[in-house]
Structure formats: structure tokens, C-alpha cells
Amino acid sequence: MTTTSNGGEAARPTADREIVLSRMIGAPRELVFEAFTRVRHLSRWWGPEGFTTTTRAFEFRVGGTWDFVMHGPDGTDYQEWITWREIVPPERIALLHGESRDDPNAFESVLTFEQAGERTRIVMRTLFPSRELRDEAVEKYHAIEGGEQTLRNLAAYVADLTGSDTDRGDTTPKGAES
């Protein structure tokens, strides 16, 4: 027997471990992809509002890593580590994100960049090892709001690069699709 979601699609067995965010950005996907894959760009927009980022090491290739610290507005430092698992320019990036290389609680994210006329829809699907870790990320670390803010920062940064006077993007968060 197949279980279906409200949209008539087959329910995903991982839905209780996922966060899915989407945003339309007013720029071609090649530029949006570049802003997400070059450290000179990432350091200017990455993270929720009020956060800054210091990169310790960055190698954008499959198997490469991004070792960085996010500095919270309250002065708290968050050690972060991303390993790039799949790169398909300018369409898709898969990564593993945790506090360190061997973090047992690291989560997987897949980002897709879909051209939509002169705009790009970025979809970020994040899968946690357990429902409890997903819930902790949502409740304690405000992962949905932080993800929305991060994508909004990306949209604003790309708008600055293109000289656009507004971010015409929209964000569609989904805590867990059921």
C-alpha cells in the first residue's frame, strides 16, 4: 500500500527528518550558482541576519571542504564544516554539513538551481540523521527562519551584483512535507 501526501504524491519515508526551503531569485542561475560556490561571494551573504562568516579553508570540488566559523550577533562562534559530495554546475550541489569533519550529527543538503525565465528558483532540501535532530535544529537553532534569512541574504547579494533595485524573490518554507 502506498501512502500519499496531501498533494497526491507518494509520502517520503524521510519527511519527518527534512526541512525544505525554496526561493525565487531575480538572476540567472549561473550567477546564483556562482554566488553559492565561490568563497569571495559566500563570505558576503552566508548565514542568518546578523551573522558573519570567517573561512579557514575552502576547496570547492567533490570531496573538498569548507571549514568556517559563523559569528552570531550575540558573540557566539559556531564551528562549521561542509564537505561537497556532488557538484553539477549550474544545476545541483549536494553536501554534508556539521560542526566538524567527523560530526555524527551532520546533515545532508541538496540544493537545486532551476532556471525560470530570467530568474532562478533555488530549492534547499536538508535531511537530518533523525527526527529528533531535525526538531532540535528547528526549535533550538531556528533552522527554518535561519534558512529563510540565508536565502534572502543570497537574493539581496545577487541583486546588488546585478544592479537590481529590489529583491523580487519569494520564499516558500516547508518544515516537513507530509
CSV table of C-alpha atoms in Angstrom, one decimal:
chain,number,residue,atom,x,y,z
A,1,MET,CA,0.0,0.0,0.0
A,2,THR,CA,1.4,3.4,-1.0
A,3,THR,CA,0.9,6.3,1.4
A,4,THR,CA,0.3,9.6,-0.3
A,5,SER,CA,0.7,13.2,0.9
A,6,ASN,CA,-2.0,15.8,0.7
A,7,GLY,CA,-0.7,16.7,-2.8
A,8,GLY,CA,-1.3,13.2,-4.1
A,9,GLU,CA,2.4,12.4,-4.2
A,10,ALA,CA,3.9,9.3,-2.6
A,11,ALA,CA,4.8,10.2,1.0
A,12,ARG,CA,8.6,10.3,1.6
A,13,PRO,CA,9.8,7.9,4.4
A,14,THR,CA,12.2,10.7,5.4
A,15,ALA,CA,9.7,13.5,5.6
A,16,ASP,CA,9.9,13.8,9.4
A,17,ARG,CA,13.7,14.4,9.1
A,18,GLU,CA,13.5,17.0,6.4
A,19,ILE,CA,13.4,20.8,6.0
A,20,VAL,CA,12.7,22.1,2.5
A,21,LEU,CA,13.1,25.7,1.6
A,22,SER,CA,12.6,27.4,-1.7
A,23,ARG,CA,13.2,30.9,-3.0
A,24,MET,CA,12.9,32.6,-6.3
A,25,ILE,CA,15.8,34.9,-7.1
A,26,GLY,CA,15.8,37.6,-9.7
A,27,ALA,CA,19.0,36.5,-11.6
A,28,PRO,CA,20.2,33.8,-14.0
A,29,ARG,CA,21.0,30.5,-12.4
A,30,GLU,CA,24.7,30.6,-13.4
A,31,LEU,CA,25.2,33.8,-11.3
A,32,VAL,CA,23.2,32.3,-8.4
A,33,PHE,CA,25.2,29.1,-8.6
A,34,GLU,CA,28.5,31.1,-8.6
A,35,ALA,CA,27.4,33.2,-5.6
A,36,PHE,CA,26.9,29.9,-3.8
A,37,THR,CA,30.2,28.3,-4.9
A,38,ARG,CA,32.9,30.9,-4.6
A,39,VAL,CA,34.2,31.8,-1.2
A,40,ARG,CA,34.6,35.5,-2.2
A,41,HIS,CA,30.8,35.6,-2.6
A,42,LEU,CA,29.8,33.2,0.3
A,43,SER,CA,31.6,35.3,2.9
A,44,ARG,CA,29.4,38.3,2.0
A,45,TRP,CA,26.0,36.7,2.4
A,46,TRP,CA,26.2,33.3,4.1
A,47,GLY,CA,24.2,32.8,7.3
A,48,PRO,CA,21.1,34.3,9.0
A,49,GLU,CA,20.7,38.0,9.6
A,50,GLY,CA,23.3,39.5,11.9
A,51,PHE,CA,25.8,36.6,11.4
A,52,THR,CA,29.2,36.9,9.8
A,53,THR,CA,31.4,34.2,8.5
A,54,THR,CA,35.2,33.6,8.7
A,55,THR,CA,36.6,31.0,6.3
A,56,ARG,CA,39.5,28.9,7.5
A,57,ALA,CA,39.7,26.7,4.4
A,58,PHE,CA,37.7,26.4,1.1
A,59,GLU,CA,38.0,23.9,-1.7
A,60,PHE,CA,35.0,23.7,-4.0
A,61,ARG,CA,35.3,20.3,-5.6
A,62,VAL,CA,33.7,16.9,-4.9
A,63,GLY,CA,35.4,15.7,-1.7
A,64,GLY,CA,36.6,19.2,-0.9
A,65,THR,CA,35.6,21.1,2.2
A,66,TRP,CA,34.6,24.4,3.5
A,67,ASP,CA,35.9,24.9,7.1
A,68,PHE,CA,34.5,28.1,8.6
A,69,VAL,CA,33.2,29.8,11.7
A,70,MET,CA,29.8,31.6,11.9
A,71,HIS,CA,29.9,34.5,14.3
A,72,GLY,CA,26.5,35.1,15.9
A,73,PRO,CA,25.2,38.6,16.7
A,74,ASP,CA,25.5,37.8,20.4
A,75,GLY,CA,29.2,36.9,20.0
A,76,THR,CA,28.8,33.2,20.0
A,77,ASP,CA,31.0,31.3,17.5
A,78,TYR,CA,29.7,28.3,15.7
A,79,GLN,CA,32.3,25.9,14.2
A,80,GLU,CA,31.1,24.6,10.8
A,81,TRP,CA,32.3,22.1,8.3
A,82,ILE,CA,30.9,21.3,4.8
A,83,THR,CA,32.1,18.5,2.6
A,84,TRP,CA,31.0,18.8,-1.1
A,85,ARG,CA,29.6,15.5,-2.2
A,86,GLU,CA,28.2,16.3,-5.6
A,87,ILE,CA,28.6,19.3,-7.9
A,88,VAL,CA,26.7,19.6,-11.2
A,89,PRO,CA,27.2,23.2,-12.4
A,90,PRO,CA,24.9,25.2,-12.5
A,91,GLU,CA,22.1,22.7,-11.5
A,92,ARG,CA,22.8,20.9,-8.3
A,93,ILE,CA,25.0,20.7,-5.2
A,94,ALA,CA,25.0,18.0,-2.6
A,95,LEU,CA,26.8,18.5,0.7
A,96,LEU,CA,27.3,17.2,4.2
A,97,HIS,CA,27.2,19.9,6.9
A,98,GLY,CA,28.3,19.5,10.5
A,99,GLU,CA,30.4,21.1,13.2
A,100,SER,CA,33.5,19.1,12.2
A,101,ARG,CA,34.7,16.5,9.6
A,102,ASP,CA,33.5,13.6,11.8
A,103,ASP,CA,30.4,15.0,13.3
A,104,PRO,CA,27.9,12.1,13.8
A,105,ASN,CA,25.0,14.6,13.8
A,106,ALA,CA,25.9,16.1,10.4
A,107,PHE,CA,23.1,16.6,8.0
A,108,GLU,CA,22.8,16.3,4.2
A,109,SER,CA,21.6,19.1,2.0
A,110,VAL,CA,20.8,19.1,-1.7
A,111,LEU,CA,20.5,22.4,-3.5
A,112,THR,CA,18.9,22.7,-6.9
A,113,PHE,CA,19.1,25.7,-9.1
A,114,GLU,CA,16.2,25.8,-11.6
A,115,GLN,CA,16.1,28.5,-14.4
A,116,ALA,CA,12.7,30.2,-14.5
A,117,GLY,CA,12.9,32.7,-17.3
A,118,GLU,CA,15.3,35.4,-16.1
A,119,ARG,CA,15.0,34.2,-12.5
A,120,THR,CA,16.2,31.2,-10.6
A,121,ARG,CA,14.4,29.0,-8.1
A,122,ILE,CA,16.7,27.6,-5.5
A,123,VAL,CA,15.4,24.7,-3.5
A,124,MET,CA,17.3,23.5,-0.5
A,125,ARG,CA,16.4,20.1,0.8
A,126,THR,CA,18.0,19.2,4.2
A,127,LEU,CA,17.9,15.7,5.6
A,128,PHE,CA,18.9,15.1,9.3
A,129,PRO,CA,20.0,11.8,10.7
A,130,SER,CA,16.9,11.6,12.9
A,131,ARG,CA,13.6,13.3,13.6
A,132,GLU,CA,14.9,14.4,17.0
A,133,LEU,CA,17.9,16.2,15.4
A,134,ARG,CA,15.7,17.9,12.9
A,135,ASP,CA,13.3,19.0,15.7
A,136,GLU,CA,16.3,20.3,17.7
A,137,ALA,CA,17.5,22.3,14.7
A,138,VAL,CA,14.1,23.8,14.2
A,139,GLU,CA,13.3,24.6,17.9
A,140,LYS,CA,16.8,25.4,19.4
A,141,TYR,CA,18.6,26.8,16.4
A,142,HIS,CA,15.6,28.2,14.4
A,143,ALA,CA,16.7,26.4,11.3
A,144,ILE,CA,13.7,27.3,9.2
A,145,GLU,CA,13.9,31.0,9.9
A,146,GLY,CA,17.7,31.0,9.6
A,147,GLY,CA,17.4,29.2,6.3
A,148,GLU,CA,14.9,31.7,5.0
A,149,GLN,CA,17.1,34.6,6.1
A,150,THR,CA,20.2,33.0,4.5
A,151,LEU,CA,18.3,32.6,1.1
A,152,ARG,CA,17.0,36.2,1.5
A,153,ASN,CA,20.6,37.3,2.1
A,154,LEU,CA,21.7,35.4,-1.1
A,155,ALA,CA,18.9,37.1,-3.1
A,156,ALA,CA,19.8,40.6,-1.8
A,157,TYR,CA,23.5,39.9,-2.5
A,158,VAL,CA,22.8,38.8,-6.1
A,159,ALA,CA,20.5,41.8,-6.6
A,160,ASP,CA,23.5,44.0,-5.6
A,161,LEU,CA,25.7,42.2,-8.1
A,162,THR,CA,23.2,42.7,-10.9
A,163,GLY,CA,22.3,46.2,-10.0
A,164,SER,CA,18.7,45.3,-9.4
A,165,ASP,CA,17.0,47.7,-7.1
A,166,THR,CA,14.8,45.2,-5.4
A,167,ASP,CA,14.8,41.5,-4.4
A,168,ARG,CA,11.7,40.2,-6.2
A,169,GLY,CA,12.2,36.8,-4.6
A,170,ASP,CA,9.7,34.8,-2.6
A,171,THR,CA,10.4,32.1,0.0
A,172,THR,CA,8.3,29.0,0.5
A,173,PRO,CA,9.3,27.1,3.6
A,174,LYS,CA,8.2,23.6,4.4
A,175,GLY,CA,9.1,22.2,7.8
A,176,ALA,CA,8.5,18.6,6.7
A,177,GLU,CA,6.3,17.5,3.9
A,178,SER,CA,3.7,15.1,5.0
